Each structure stands twice: as structure tokens, then as C-alpha cells.
XYZ file of C-alpha atoms in Angstrom:
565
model
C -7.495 -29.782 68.990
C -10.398 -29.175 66.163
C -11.273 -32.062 64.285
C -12.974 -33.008 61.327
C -16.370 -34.654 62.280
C -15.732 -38.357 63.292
C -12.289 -38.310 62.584
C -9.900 -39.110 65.210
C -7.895 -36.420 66.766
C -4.351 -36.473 66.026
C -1.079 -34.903 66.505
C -1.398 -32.424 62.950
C 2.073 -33.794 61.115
C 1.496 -37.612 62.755
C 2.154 -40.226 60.763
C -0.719 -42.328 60.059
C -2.178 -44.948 57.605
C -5.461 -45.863 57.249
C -7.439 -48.585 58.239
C -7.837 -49.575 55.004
C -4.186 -49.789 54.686
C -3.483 -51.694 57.519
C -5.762 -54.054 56.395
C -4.592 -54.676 53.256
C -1.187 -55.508 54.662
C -0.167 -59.294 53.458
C 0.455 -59.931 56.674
C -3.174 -58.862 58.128
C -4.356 -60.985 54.391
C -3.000 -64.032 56.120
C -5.855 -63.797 58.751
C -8.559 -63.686 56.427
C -10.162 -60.419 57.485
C -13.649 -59.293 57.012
C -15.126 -55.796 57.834
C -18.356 -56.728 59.151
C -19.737 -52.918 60.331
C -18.573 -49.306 59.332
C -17.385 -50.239 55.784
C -17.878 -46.448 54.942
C -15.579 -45.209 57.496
C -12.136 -47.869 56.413
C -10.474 -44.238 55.264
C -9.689 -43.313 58.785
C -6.368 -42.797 60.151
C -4.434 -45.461 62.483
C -1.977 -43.522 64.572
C -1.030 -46.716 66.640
C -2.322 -50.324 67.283
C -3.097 -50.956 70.372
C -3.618 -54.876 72.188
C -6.252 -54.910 74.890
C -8.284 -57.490 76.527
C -9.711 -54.769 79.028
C -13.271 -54.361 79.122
C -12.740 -51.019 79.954
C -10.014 -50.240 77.132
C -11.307 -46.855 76.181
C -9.794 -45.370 79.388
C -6.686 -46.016 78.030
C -7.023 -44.485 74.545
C -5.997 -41.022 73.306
C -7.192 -41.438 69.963
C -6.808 -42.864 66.415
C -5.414 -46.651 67.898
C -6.862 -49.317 66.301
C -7.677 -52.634 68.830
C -6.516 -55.957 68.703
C -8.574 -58.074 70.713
C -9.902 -61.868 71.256
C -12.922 -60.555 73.423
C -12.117 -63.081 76.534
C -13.192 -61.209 78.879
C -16.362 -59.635 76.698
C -18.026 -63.397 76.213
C -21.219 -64.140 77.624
C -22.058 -60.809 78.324
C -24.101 -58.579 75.745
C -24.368 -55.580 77.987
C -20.568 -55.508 78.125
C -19.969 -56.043 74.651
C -22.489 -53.120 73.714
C -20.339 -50.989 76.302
C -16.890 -51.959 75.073
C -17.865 -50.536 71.227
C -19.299 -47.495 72.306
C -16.198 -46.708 74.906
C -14.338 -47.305 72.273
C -15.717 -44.764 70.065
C -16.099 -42.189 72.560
C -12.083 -42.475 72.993
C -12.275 -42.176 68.907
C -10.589 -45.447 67.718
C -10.324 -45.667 64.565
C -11.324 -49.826 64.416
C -11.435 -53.016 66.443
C -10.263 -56.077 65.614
C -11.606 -59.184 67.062
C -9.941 -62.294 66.279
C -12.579 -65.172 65.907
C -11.857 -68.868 67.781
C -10.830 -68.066 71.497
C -13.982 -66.292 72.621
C -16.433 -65.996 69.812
C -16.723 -68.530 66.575
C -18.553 -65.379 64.807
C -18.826 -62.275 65.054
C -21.030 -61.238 67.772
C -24.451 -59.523 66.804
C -24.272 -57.093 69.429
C -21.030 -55.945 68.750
C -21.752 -55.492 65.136
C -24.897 -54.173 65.675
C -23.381 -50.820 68.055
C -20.236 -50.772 66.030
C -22.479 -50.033 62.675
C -24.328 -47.650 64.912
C -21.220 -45.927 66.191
C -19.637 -45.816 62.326
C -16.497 -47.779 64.264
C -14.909 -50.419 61.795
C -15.461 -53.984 63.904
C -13.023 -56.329 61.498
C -12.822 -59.890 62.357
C -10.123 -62.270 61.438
C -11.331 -65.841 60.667
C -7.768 -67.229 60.804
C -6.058 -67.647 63.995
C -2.992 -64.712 63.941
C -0.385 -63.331 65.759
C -1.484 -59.666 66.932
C 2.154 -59.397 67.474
C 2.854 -59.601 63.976
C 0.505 -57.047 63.164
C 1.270 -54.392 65.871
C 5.235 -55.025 64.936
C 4.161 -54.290 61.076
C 2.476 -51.469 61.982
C 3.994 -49.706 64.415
C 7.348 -49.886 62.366
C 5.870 -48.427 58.915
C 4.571 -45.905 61.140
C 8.479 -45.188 62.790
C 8.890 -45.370 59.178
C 6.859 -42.789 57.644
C 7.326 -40.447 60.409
C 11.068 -40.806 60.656
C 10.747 -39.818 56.673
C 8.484 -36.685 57.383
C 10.858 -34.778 59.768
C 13.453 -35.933 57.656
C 11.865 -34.268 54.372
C 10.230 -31.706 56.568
C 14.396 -30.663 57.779
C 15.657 -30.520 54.505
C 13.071 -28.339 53.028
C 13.542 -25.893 56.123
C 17.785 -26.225 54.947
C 16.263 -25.384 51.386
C 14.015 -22.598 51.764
C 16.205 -20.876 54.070
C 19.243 -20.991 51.977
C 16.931 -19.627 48.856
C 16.111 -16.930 51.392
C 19.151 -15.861 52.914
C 20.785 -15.712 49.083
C 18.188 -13.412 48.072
C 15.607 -15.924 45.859
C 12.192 -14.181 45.237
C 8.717 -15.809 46.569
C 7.789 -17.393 43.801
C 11.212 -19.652 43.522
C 10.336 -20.266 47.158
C 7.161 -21.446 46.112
C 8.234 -23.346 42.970
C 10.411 -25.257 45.694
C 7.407 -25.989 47.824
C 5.064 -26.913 44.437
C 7.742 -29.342 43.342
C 7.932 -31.377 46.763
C 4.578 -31.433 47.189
C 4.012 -32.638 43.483
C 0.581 -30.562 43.971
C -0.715 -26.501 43.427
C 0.295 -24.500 45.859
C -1.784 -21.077 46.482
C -1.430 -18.097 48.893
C -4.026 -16.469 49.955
C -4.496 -13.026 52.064
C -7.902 -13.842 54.788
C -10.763 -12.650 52.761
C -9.394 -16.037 50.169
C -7.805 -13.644 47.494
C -5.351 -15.255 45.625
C -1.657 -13.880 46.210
C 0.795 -16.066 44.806
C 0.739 -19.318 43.015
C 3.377 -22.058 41.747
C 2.719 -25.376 40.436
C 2.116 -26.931 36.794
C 0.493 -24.124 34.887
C -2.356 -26.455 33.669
C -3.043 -27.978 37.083
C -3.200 -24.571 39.186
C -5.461 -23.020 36.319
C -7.916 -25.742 37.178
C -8.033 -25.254 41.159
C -8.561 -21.000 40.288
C -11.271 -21.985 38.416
C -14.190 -21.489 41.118
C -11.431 -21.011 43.943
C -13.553 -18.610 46.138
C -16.347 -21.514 46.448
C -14.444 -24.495 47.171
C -11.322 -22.203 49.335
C -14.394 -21.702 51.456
C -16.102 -24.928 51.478
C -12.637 -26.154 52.534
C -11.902 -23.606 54.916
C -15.550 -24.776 56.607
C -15.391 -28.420 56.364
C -11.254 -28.741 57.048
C -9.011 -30.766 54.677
C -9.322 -34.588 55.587
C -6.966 -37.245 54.546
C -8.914 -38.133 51.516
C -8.781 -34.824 49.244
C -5.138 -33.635 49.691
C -5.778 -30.325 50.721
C -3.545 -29.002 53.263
C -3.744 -25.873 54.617
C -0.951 -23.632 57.154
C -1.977 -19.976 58.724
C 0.747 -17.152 57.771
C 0.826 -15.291 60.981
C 3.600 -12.651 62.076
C 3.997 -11.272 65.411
C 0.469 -13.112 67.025
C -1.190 -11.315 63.666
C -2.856 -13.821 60.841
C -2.172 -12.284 57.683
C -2.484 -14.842 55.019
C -2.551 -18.714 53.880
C -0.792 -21.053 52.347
C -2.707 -23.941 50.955
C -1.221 -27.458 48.915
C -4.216 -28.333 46.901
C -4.385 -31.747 46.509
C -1.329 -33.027 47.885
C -1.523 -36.912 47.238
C 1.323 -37.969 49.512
C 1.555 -38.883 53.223
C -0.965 -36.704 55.340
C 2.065 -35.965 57.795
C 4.225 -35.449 55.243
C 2.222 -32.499 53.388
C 1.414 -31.636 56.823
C 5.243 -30.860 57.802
C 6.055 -29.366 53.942
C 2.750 -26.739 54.294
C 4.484 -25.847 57.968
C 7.741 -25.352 56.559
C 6.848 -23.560 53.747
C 4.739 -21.078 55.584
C 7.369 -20.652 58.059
C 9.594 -19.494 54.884
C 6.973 -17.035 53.979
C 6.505 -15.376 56.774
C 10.584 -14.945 56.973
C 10.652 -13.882 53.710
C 7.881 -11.476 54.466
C 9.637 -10.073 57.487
C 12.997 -9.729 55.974
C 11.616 -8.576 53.032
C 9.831 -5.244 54.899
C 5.939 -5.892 55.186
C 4.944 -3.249 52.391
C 2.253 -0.907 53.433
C 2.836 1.379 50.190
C 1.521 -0.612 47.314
C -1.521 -2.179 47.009
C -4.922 -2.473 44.946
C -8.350 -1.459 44.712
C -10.750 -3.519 47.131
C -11.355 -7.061 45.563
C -8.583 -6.889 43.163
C -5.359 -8.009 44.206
C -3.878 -9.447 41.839
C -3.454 -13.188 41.446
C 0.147 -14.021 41.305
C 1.646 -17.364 38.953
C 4.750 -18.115 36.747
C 5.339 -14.586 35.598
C 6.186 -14.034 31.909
C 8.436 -12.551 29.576
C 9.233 -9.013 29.962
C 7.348 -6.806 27.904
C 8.755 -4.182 25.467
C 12.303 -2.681 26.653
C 11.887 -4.704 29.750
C 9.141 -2.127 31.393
C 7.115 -4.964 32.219
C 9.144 -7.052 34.783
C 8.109 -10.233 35.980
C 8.143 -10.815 39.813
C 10.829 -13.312 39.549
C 13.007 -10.181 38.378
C 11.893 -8.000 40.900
C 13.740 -6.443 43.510
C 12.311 -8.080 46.396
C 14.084 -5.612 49.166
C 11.715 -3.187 48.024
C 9.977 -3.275 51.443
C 6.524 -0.968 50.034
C 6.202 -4.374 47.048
C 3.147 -5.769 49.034
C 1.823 -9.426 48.290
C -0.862 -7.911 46.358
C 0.691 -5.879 44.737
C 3.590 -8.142 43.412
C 0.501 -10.492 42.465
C -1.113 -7.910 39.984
C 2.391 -7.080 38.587
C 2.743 -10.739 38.561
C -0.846 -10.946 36.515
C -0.324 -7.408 34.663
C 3.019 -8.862 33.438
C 1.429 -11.989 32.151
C -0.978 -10.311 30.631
C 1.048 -7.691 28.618
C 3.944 -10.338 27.427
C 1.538 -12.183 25.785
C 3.524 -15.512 27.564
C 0.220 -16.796 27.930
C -3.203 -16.926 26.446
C -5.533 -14.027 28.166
C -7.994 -16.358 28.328
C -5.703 -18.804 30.567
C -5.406 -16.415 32.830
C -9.198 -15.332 33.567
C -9.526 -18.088 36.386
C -6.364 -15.953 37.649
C -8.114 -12.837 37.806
C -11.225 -14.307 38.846
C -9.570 -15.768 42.013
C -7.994 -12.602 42.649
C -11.311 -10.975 43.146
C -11.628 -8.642 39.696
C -14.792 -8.552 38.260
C -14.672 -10.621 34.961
C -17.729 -11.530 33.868
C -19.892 -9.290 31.095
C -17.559 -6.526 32.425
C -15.393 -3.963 30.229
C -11.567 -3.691 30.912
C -9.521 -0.082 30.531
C -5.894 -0.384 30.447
C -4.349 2.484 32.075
C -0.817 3.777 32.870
C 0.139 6.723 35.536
C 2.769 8.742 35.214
C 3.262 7.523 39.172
C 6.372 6.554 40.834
C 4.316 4.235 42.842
C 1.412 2.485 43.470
C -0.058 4.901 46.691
C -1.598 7.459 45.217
C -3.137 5.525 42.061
C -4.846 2.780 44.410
C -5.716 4.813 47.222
C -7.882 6.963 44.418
C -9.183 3.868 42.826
C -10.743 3.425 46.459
C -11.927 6.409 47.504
C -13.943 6.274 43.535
C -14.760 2.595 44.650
C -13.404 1.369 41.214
C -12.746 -1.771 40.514
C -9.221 -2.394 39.329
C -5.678 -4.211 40.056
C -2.848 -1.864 40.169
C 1.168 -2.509 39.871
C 3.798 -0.490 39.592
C 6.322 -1.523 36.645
C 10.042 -1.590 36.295
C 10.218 2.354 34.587
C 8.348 4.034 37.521
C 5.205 4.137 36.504
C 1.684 2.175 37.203
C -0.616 -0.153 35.450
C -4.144 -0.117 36.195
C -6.769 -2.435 34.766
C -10.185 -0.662 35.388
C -13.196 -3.614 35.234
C -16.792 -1.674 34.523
C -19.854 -3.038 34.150
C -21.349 -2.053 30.180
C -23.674 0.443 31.022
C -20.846 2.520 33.143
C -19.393 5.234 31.174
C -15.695 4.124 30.777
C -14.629 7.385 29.350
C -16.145 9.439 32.308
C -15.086 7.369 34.589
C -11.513 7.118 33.815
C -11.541 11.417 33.525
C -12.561 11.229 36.783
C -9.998 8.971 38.081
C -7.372 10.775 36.330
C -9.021 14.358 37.417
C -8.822 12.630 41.097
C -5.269 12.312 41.036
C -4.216 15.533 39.684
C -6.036 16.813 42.673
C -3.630 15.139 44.893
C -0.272 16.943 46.395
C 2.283 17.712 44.046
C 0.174 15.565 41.474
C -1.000 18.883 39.199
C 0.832 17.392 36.314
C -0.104 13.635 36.473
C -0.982 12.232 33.168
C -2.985 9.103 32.678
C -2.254 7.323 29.585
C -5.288 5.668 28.335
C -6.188 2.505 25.461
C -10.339 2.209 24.383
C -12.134 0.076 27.026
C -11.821 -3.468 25.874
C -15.332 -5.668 25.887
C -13.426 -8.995 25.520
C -10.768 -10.285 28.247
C -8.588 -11.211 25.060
C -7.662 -7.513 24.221
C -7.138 -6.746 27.155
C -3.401 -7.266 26.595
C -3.172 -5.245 23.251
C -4.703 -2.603 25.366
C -2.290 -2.419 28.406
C 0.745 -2.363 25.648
C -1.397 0.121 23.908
C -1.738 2.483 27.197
C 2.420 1.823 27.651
C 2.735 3.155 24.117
C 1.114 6.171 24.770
C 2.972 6.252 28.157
C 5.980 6.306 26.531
C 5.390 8.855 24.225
C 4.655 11.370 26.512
C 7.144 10.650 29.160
C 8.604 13.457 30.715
C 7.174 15.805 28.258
C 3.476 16.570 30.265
C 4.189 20.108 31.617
C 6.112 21.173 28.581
C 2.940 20.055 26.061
C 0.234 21.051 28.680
C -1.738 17.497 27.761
C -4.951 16.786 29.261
C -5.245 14.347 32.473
C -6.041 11.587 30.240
C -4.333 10.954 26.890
C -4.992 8.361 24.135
C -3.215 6.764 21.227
C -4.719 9.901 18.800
C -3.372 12.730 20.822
C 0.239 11.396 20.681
C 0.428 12.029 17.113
C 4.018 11.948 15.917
C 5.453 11.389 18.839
C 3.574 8.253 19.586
C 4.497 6.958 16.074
C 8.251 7.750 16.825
C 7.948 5.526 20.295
C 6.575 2.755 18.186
C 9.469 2.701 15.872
C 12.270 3.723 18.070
C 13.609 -0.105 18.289
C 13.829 -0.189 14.724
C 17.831 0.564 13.551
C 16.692 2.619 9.868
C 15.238 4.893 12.816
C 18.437 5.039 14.750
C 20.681 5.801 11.947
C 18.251 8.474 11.128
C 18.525 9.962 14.612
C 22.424 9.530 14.719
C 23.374 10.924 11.539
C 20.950 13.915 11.813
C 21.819 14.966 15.614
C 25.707 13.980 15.231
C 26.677 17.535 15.322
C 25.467 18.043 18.549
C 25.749 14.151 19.941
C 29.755 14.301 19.207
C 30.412 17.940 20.066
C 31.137 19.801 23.430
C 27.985 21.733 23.236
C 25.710 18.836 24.104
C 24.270 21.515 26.354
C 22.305 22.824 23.153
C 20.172 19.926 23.313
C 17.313 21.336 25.352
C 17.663 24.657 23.816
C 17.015 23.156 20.543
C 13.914 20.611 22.445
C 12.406 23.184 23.676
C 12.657 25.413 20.410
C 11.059 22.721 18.082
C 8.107 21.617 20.849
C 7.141 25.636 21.191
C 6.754 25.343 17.159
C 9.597 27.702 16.779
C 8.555 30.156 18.971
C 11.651 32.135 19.985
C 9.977 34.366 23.051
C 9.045 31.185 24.895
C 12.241 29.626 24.618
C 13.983 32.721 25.528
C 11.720 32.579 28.575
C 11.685 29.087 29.302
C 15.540 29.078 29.638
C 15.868 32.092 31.357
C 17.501 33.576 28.611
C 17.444 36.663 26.230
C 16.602 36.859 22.756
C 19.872 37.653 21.700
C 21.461 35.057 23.277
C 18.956 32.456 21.954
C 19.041 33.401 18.267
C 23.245 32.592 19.381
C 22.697 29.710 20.228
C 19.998 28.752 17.648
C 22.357 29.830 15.105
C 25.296 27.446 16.781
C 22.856 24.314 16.473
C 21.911 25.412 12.837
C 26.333 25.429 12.246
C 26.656 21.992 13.985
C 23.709 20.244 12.248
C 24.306 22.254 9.055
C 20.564 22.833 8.635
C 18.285 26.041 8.466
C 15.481 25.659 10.882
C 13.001 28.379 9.100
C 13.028 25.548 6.652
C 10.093 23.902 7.410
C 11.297 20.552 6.346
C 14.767 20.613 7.885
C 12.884 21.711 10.893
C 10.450 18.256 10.583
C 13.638 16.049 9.953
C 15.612 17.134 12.608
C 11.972 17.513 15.033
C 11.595 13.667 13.914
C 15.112 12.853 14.886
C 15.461 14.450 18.351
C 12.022 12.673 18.897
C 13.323 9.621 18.290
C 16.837 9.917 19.956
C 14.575 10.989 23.563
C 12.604 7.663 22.737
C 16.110 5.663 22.475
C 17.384 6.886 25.448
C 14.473 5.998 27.559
């Protein structure tokens, strides 16, 4: 078993307490006790107490006991008394404790002297006491506190496997663990990106801060029984995959021990049943970092991981972290700049770095991240709720973020049965706090030119200024003036039988008018469009050479697409 250095070995969920504990017990008080060598080391763990009078005690040891002895059989004889500490320590004790008046009337120099040497806690008592007392006390809180953490340690098993088998999403699984553990809890793929998160908002913000540093400082020193940080391997099928980690748990070391256990068992369940999703994913170093999602964003596009379909077996960790991030962002929930340590963590670049909010016409995340690789661009990437992708570039200044987001979006239309793939675009952002006006900027322009790329032959990328009407219609389409408008202009058509005369008339208005590509576009003749032109005019009761009635009922149809998604 790996240890910390100089800390006993232990069973990893045993109960302990430490020697300071012990000592502090009123019982122990009642003996007068008095640390007299390794004062800096009272913060190890007792797993048992242990009476001896054997010279040769150490034998006997496994590890962590702390001695009771009157030294009887050590008096007289320095050598011994040398031997006995440093036998001791080699069976990593955690203290002695001599009781003064039988054998020695003070503590012995040459026990002190190896025991300081050593770093073993020598404690006399100066009273007489019964060790019986002491081991009794002891041994019971320890019954105690272990009978407690398999208790708690079953019931959050019962817990997370009920949330799991009705269906909960991670992050209620990790709220679960957060709230038992009173502490952050963070998940972590093996290169220490952040994947999920739960915990109070404030506290988990403040662990992200410099979390690559001190997750690696603590995966190199281990997490000792002093700083609460408690860490359990995700591992399926003999494969390490991930971590969970309680960061700063301030309860029982056995207890946190048994809750990380559990809850990483839960994970990896969750994982399995869930489909281990080899579809989605991110650019290198920027998986998302996942938290409390946020409010869905405009017409629910942006949905929060809590919402999310987790039977979607391609959602990946990372990827249902950048959503997770992307969706925090976008809602506005919470401050951009509270969620930088976030990002950070996750592995984007965000420091003197400019941000471009982008949004693929994708259905998911595959083809979008696997081209952010290939360009070895620096970006998180999540699909969203309507079928398409986010993508949050991060360039350094003197990187051209026009060129390089042509390029991206020239990449993809290079892939199969991608010729038509439109990348909707907002400016490059210098300041992390607009980067969320950006990504619902990029959604805007999304929106406006959903399903309409072929038929308007728009270039790879697109911006808020080549939307033009359209893009002002998306903006407004929520607004009921606008949806009266639409109704009572299109209610010829809307109410009729000849809904069919819909695309006709679409296609008719987009071509400006032009009758020979209509004709051709719907694979009819001329005389049997200007029939059916003429039977939208009758239902509408408009002329569409008039260049106004034309706009009004262009304007309307716009906004009646926008409505209906």
C-alpha cells in the first residue's frame, strides 16, 4: 500500500483519530499527559491502541497503533530503550505512551532523545492511569466511527443507484455526493481537465482557480488527513479514465474515504449505462469545465446538462462539460467573469487571448472538433438542443481571427456531404465578458439562416451584416405585434387546403420574383407556376408585382419560418 511519507499505512476507508485526539480525550486529561518528543507529528492517525510491555513490541505491529506502556522491562537498560523507539517506528506507530511511576519517575533521556530523532510522539503520563480505560475509550469511538462510515458509505450506494436507475443526470449525482461531503467535488479526465463539478458555486470557483497546479501538487504529494482532499480513480473494464476528487472534505478521513468510493463507483455505472460516447468531444486542451448549468438560452436552444438527454450514448464527459460551460455562458445565469477559473481549469486558453463565438450548421459535434484538431485550434465545442454546434475559438491577438475562422469553416465544407455547411460567425471578442453577447450573437445569425444555405448560396462563414432582413425578423420573431403580422397576412394560405403553396410562394419571393427559377426549382412549368402564383395572389388577396405587397407578405413568411423553428 503507498503511503504518504511518515504516515502510517492504513486500511484506505479505516477509521482513525489522531493522536492529537486521543490525547485530548478527558479521560487521557485525567493522566496529566505531556508530549515530550515529535510535537510536530501529533496529526497522525491512531488506527488502534495497543498495550505492550514487550521489548520487542514492534514485531507485533501492523501499523498506525499507538503503545501503552510502563517500560518494566525497558529499565536499566539504555541500549534497549534506544531499540524499543526505533522498532517501533520501523513498524510505523503512530505514538508511545509511557506511564511515569512503575519503571521510570521521568521520562527517560534516551527514549526522548531517539523518539525526537525518529519524529515518533513519546507522551508520558505523570498521573498513575488505567491503560484500560484508555484502550476501552478508544477502541470503541473507533467501532464507532467506522460502524458510521459503512453505514453512510451504504446509504449513499442505495442513493446514487436509485438516482441512476430512475434516469437522474451526472450532475444531480454529483450534487448528491457535494452535499454529503459538505465540500467541492470535481471530475477530472487523466491529463487533470476539469469535467464536471457540483458544490457551492462560490466555494468550487475558488478550488478552479489555479486547479492544474495544486490537482498536481496533490496528485504528487497524496491527500493526507490534514487538507481534506480525497481522491478515487474512475476506471472501467481494468481502463483508468478519469477522477473524482472531494476537495477539502473536513469530515472523518474514512468517512470521505468511503463517500469518494461510492461516488466513483456511481460514475462509472452511470458512464457505462449511459454508452461511453466516442462521437463528441473538443479540441485538445479544451474540454469544457462542467458546474451548475444555467438557464436555457433563447427558445430553449441552449440546454443545460441537467436537461439533457443523458441516453445519448455519443454525449461524452467533455463534451457535456463545454455544453455545460457554453450554456452558462450564453444564459447569462452567471457573471462571465465567474466562470473564467471554469474555463481555465478546463484547459482553454484565457489569458490576453481573443474569443470567436461560432455556430455550425452540424448535427453533431464529430466533424466540427475533429477539424478544430487537425487546424490545431484552440476551442471547446458542444452540440446544443436544435442540432447544431457551439464553438468558442481562443486566439492569441496577433492571429488573424477572420482568416482563421474561413479556414475552419472552408475545412469543413471540405468534408463528406458537408458542401453546404455554414458557419455562423459574431466579431472576435478581446474581453472574456462579451464573450456571451457573442455566442447569442453567432445563434442569431444561426437562426436566421437555418435551413435556407443552399437556397441563398451564402458563403462558409456568415455574420450578423449578411443576414440582413432576415436576421432582423429572427430577432423579433418572439415578439406577438410580429405574430399577428405574420398570421393575418399568410391566413389565406395558413387556413386553406392549399398549404402546399407555401414553398411555391418561398421559393418565389427568395429568387426575387424570378419565375424561370421557380419553375425550375419545383420541377414545374411556367404555366403551371404563374397558376399557382395567381392562386396565392386570390388567397392572400395581394398583387405580388407590387413591390410593397411583395415586401409585406416577404416580411411575413420570414417571420412565420422563424416562429415555427
Amino acid at each position: 500500500m503507498t503511503t504518504t511519507a511518515g504516515t502510517p499505512a492504513q486500511h484506505p476507508w479505516e477509521p482513525a483519530l489522531s493522536v492529537r485526539q486521543v490525547l485530548g480525550l478527558e479521560r487521557v486529561l485525567a493522566g496529566q499527559p505531556e508530549v515530550v518528543a515529535g510535537a510536530h507529528r501529533l496529526d497522525r492517525p491512531v488506527r488502534w491502541v495497543h498495550v505492550a510491555e514487550a521489548a520487542d513490541v514492534g514485531v507485533m505491529l501492523s501499523g498506525g497503533e499507538m503503545v501503552l506502556t510502563t517500560g518494566v522491562l525497558l529499565a536499566g537498560d539504555e541500549d534497549k530503550q534506544g531499540e524499543y523507539i526505533r522498532s517501533l517506528d520501523r513498524a510505523e506507530a503512530s505514538a508511545v505512551v509511557l506511564g511515569l511511576g512503575r519503571a521510570f519517575p521521568a521520562p527517560p533521556d534516551v527514549m526522548r532523545r531517539a523518539a525526537e530523532r525518529c519524529g515518533l510522539p513519546l507522551v508520558v503520563l505523570h498521573r498513575p492511569f488505567p491503560f484500560a480505560e484508555l484502550t476501552e475509550e478508544v477502541q470503541s469511538r473507533l467501532l464507532r466511527r467506522k460502524f458510521a462510515a459503512v453505514s453512510l458509505s451504504e446509504a449513499v450506494r442505495t442513493e446514487l443507484t436509485g438516482l441512476i436507475t430512475a434516469g437522474a443526470p451526472v450532475q444531480r449525482l454529483l450534487d448528491e455526493v457535494a452535499r454529503h461531503a459538505g465540500c467541492p467535488v470535481v471530475v477530472t479526465n487523466l491529463a487533470h481537465r476539469v469535467l464536471a463539478t457540483a458544490g457551492e458555486r462560490a466555494a468550487v470557483d475558488d478550488v478552479l482557480r489555479d486547479w492544474e497546479r495544486i490537482a498536481r501538487q496533490a496528485g504528487q504529494t497524496g491527500a493526507g488527513p490534514a487538507d481534506g482532499w480525497i481522491r478515487a480513480e474512475l476506471s472501467c473494464r481494468g481502463e483508468r479514465w478519469g477522477r473524482l476528487v472531494l476537495c477539502g472534505d473536513r469530515g472523518e478521513r474514512a468517512t470521505g474515504r468511503l463517500l469518494a468510493d461510492r461516488a466513483a463507483e456511481a460514475l462509472v455505472l452511470h458512464r457505462m449505462l449511459a454508452g461511453d460516447g466516442t462521437r463528441g468531444g473538443t479540441a485538445p486542451g479544451a474540454a469544457g469545465a462542467a458546474g451548475a448549468a444555467g438557464a436555457a438560452g433563447s427558445r430553449g436552444s441552449w440546454k443545460s446538462w441537467d436537461s439533457w438527454d443523458t441516453s445519448d450514448s455519443w454525449n461524452s464527459w467533455e463534451e457535456q462539460s463545454a455544453r455545460s460551460l457554453l450554456t452558462d455562458l450564453v444564459s447569462g445565469a452567471v457573471p462571465a467573469r465567474q466562470l473564467l477559473p471554469r474555463a481555465r481549469a478546463a484547459g482553454l486558453p484565457v489569458n490576453r487571448r481573443v474569443f470567436v463565438p461560432l455556430v455550425v450548421g452540424a448535427r453533431d459535434t464529430a466533424r466540427p472538433a475533429r477539424v478544430l484538431r487537425l487546424l490545431g485550434l484552440p476551442a471547446i465545442a458542444a452540440g446544443l438542443a436544435d442540432g447544431r454546434v457551439a464553438v468558442l475559438l481562443s486566439l492569441a491577438p496577433d492571429q488573424d481571427a477572420r482568416s482563421l475562422t474561413a479556414h475552419f469553416a472552408a475545412r469543413l465544407r471540405a468534408e463528406p456531404d458537408a458542401a453546404h455547411t455554414v458557419v455562423a460567425a459574431a466579431d472576435a471578442r478581446a474581453d472574456w465578458s462579451d464573450v456571451p453577447a457573442g455566442l447569442r450573437e453567432a445563434q442569431q445569425v444561426a437562426d436566421a439562416v437555418a435551413g435556407s444555405a443552399a437556397a441563398l448560396g451564402l458563403p462558409p462563414v456568415v455574420r450578423l451584416r449578411d443576414v440582413h432582413l432576415r436576421g432582423l425578423v429572427r430577432l423579433l420573431r418572439d415578439d406577438p405585434h410580429v405574430q399577428s403580422f405574420a398570421e393575418r397576412e399568410l391566413d389565406g394560405l395558413l387556413r386553406g387546403p392549399d398549404r402546399d403553396l407555401l414553398p411555391v410562394l418561398r421559393t418565389y419571393l427568395a429568387t426575387g420574383r424570378n419565375k424561370s427559377r421557380t419553375a425550375r426549382l419545383h420541377h414545374v412549368s411556367r404555366p403551371a407556376l404563374y397558376r399557382r402564383i395567381e392562386a396565392i395572389q386570390d388567397r392572400l388577396g395581394v398583387d405580388l408585382d407590387d413591390f410593397e405587397h411583395a415586401a409585406s407578405v416577404h416580411i411575413a413568411l420570414l417571420a412565420h419560418d422563424a416562429q415555427q423553428g
